[in-house]
Short mmCIF file of C-alpha atoms in Angstrom, two decimals:
data_model
loop_
_atom_site.label_atom_id
_atom_site.label_comp_id
_atom_site.label_asym_id
_atom_site.label_seq_id
_atom_site.Cartn_x
_atom_site.Cartn_y
_atom_site.Cartn_z
CA MET A 1 49.40 18.19 -72.60
CA TYR A 2 45.90 17.44 -71.37
CA SER A 3 42.70 19.30 -70.69
CA ARG A 4 39.67 18.79 -68.51
CA GLY A 5 36.33 20.09 -69.69
CA THR A 6 34.87 21.77 -66.59
CA GLY A 7 33.99 25.22 -65.40
CA SER A 8 37.59 25.60 -64.23
CA ASP A 9 39.19 25.54 -67.68
CA GLY A 10 40.74 28.94 -66.95
CA LEU A 11 42.94 27.25 -64.36
CA LEU A 12 44.47 25.04 -67.03
CA ARG A 13 45.49 28.12 -68.99
CA LEU A 14 47.25 29.41 -65.89
CA VAL A 15 49.24 26.17 -65.64
CA SER A 16 50.29 26.33 -69.28
CA GLN A 17 51.36 29.95 -68.76
CA ARG A 18 53.37 28.88 -65.70
CA ALA A 19 51.36 31.27 -63.54
CA LEU A 20 50.62 28.73 -60.79
CA ALA A 21 53.02 27.42 -58.16
CA ASN A 22 53.85 23.76 -57.78
CA LEU A 23 52.05 22.84 -54.55
CA GLU A 24 54.73 20.20 -53.88
CA ASP A 25 57.18 23.07 -53.29
CA ILE A 26 55.13 24.48 -50.39
CA GLY A 27 56.58 22.75 -47.34
CA TYR A 28 53.71 23.26 -44.93
CA LEU A 29 51.12 21.52 -47.14
CA SER A 30 50.82 17.86 -46.12
CA PHE A 31 48.80 16.00 -48.71
CA ASP A 32 48.82 12.85 -46.59
CA LYS A 33 46.33 14.47 -44.16
CA PRO A 34 42.83 12.97 -44.24
CA TRP A 35 41.12 16.13 -45.50
CA TRP A 36 43.02 15.94 -48.82
CA SER A 37 41.88 13.50 -51.48
CA GLY A 38 44.56 10.85 -51.92
CA PHE A 39 42.94 9.73 -55.16
CA ALA A 40 43.08 13.27 -56.56
CA TYR A 41 46.65 13.73 -55.33
CA GLU A 42 47.82 10.58 -57.11
CA ASN A 43 45.97 11.41 -60.32
CA LEU A 44 46.59 15.16 -60.55
CA ASN A 45 50.31 14.85 -59.80
CA LEU A 46 52.20 14.88 -63.09
CA GLY A 47 55.94 14.38 -63.08
CA GLY A 48 56.22 15.40 -59.42
CA LYS A 49 54.32 18.64 -59.95
CA LEU A 50 50.96 19.37 -58.40
CA TYR A 51 49.01 22.48 -59.41
CA PHE A 52 45.57 21.42 -58.14
CA ALA A 53 44.44 19.81 -54.91
CA ILE A 54 41.02 18.59 -53.84
CA GLY A 55 39.88 18.30 -50.27
CA ASP A 56 36.82 18.09 -48.06
CA LEU A 57 35.86 21.72 -48.71
CA MET A 58 35.60 21.09 -52.46
CA SER A 59 32.94 18.39 -52.52
CA ASN A 60 31.53 19.61 -55.84
CA MET A 61 34.64 18.23 -57.57
CA TYR A 62 33.51 14.72 -56.64
CA VAL A 63 30.14 15.01 -58.37
CA SER A 64 30.90 17.29 -61.34
CA PRO A 65 31.04 15.64 -64.75
CA VAL A 66 34.51 15.85 -66.27
CA VAL A 67 35.88 15.26 -69.75
CA MET A 68 39.62 14.80 -70.19
CA THR A 69 41.52 14.86 -73.46
CA ALA A 70 45.23 14.19 -73.90
CA ASN A 71 47.83 14.94 -76.53
CA LEU A 72 49.89 11.78 -76.12
CA SER A 73 52.64 12.97 -78.46
CA LEU A 74 53.29 15.84 -76.04
CA LEU A 75 52.83 13.77 -72.91
CA GLU A 76 55.39 11.12 -73.85
CA PRO A 77 58.49 13.40 -74.01
CA TYR A 78 57.63 15.29 -70.81
CA ALA A 79 56.26 12.46 -68.64
CA PRO A 80 57.30 9.14 -70.20
CA ASP A 81 56.48 7.13 -67.06
CA GLU A 82 52.90 8.40 -66.74
CA ASP A 83 50.27 5.83 -67.60
CA ILE A 84 47.04 7.52 -68.62
#
């Protein structure tokens, strides 16, 4: 549905192949803790599913240039309430 142009593009393939777990299903992860990025949590969470998280140990994600593209015709049926 969307793609980010970074050095981690291989991770996006894993999501589309359903090879990654939804981090929201892991009970002992508390994304309200201060070491997790609330901004990233809110913006990477799509339809209640979270496959990526950013925290204090991943500071390079805050300064890396990113390009995002979206296929809105695919996004609408799967996440109609998402406003990108």
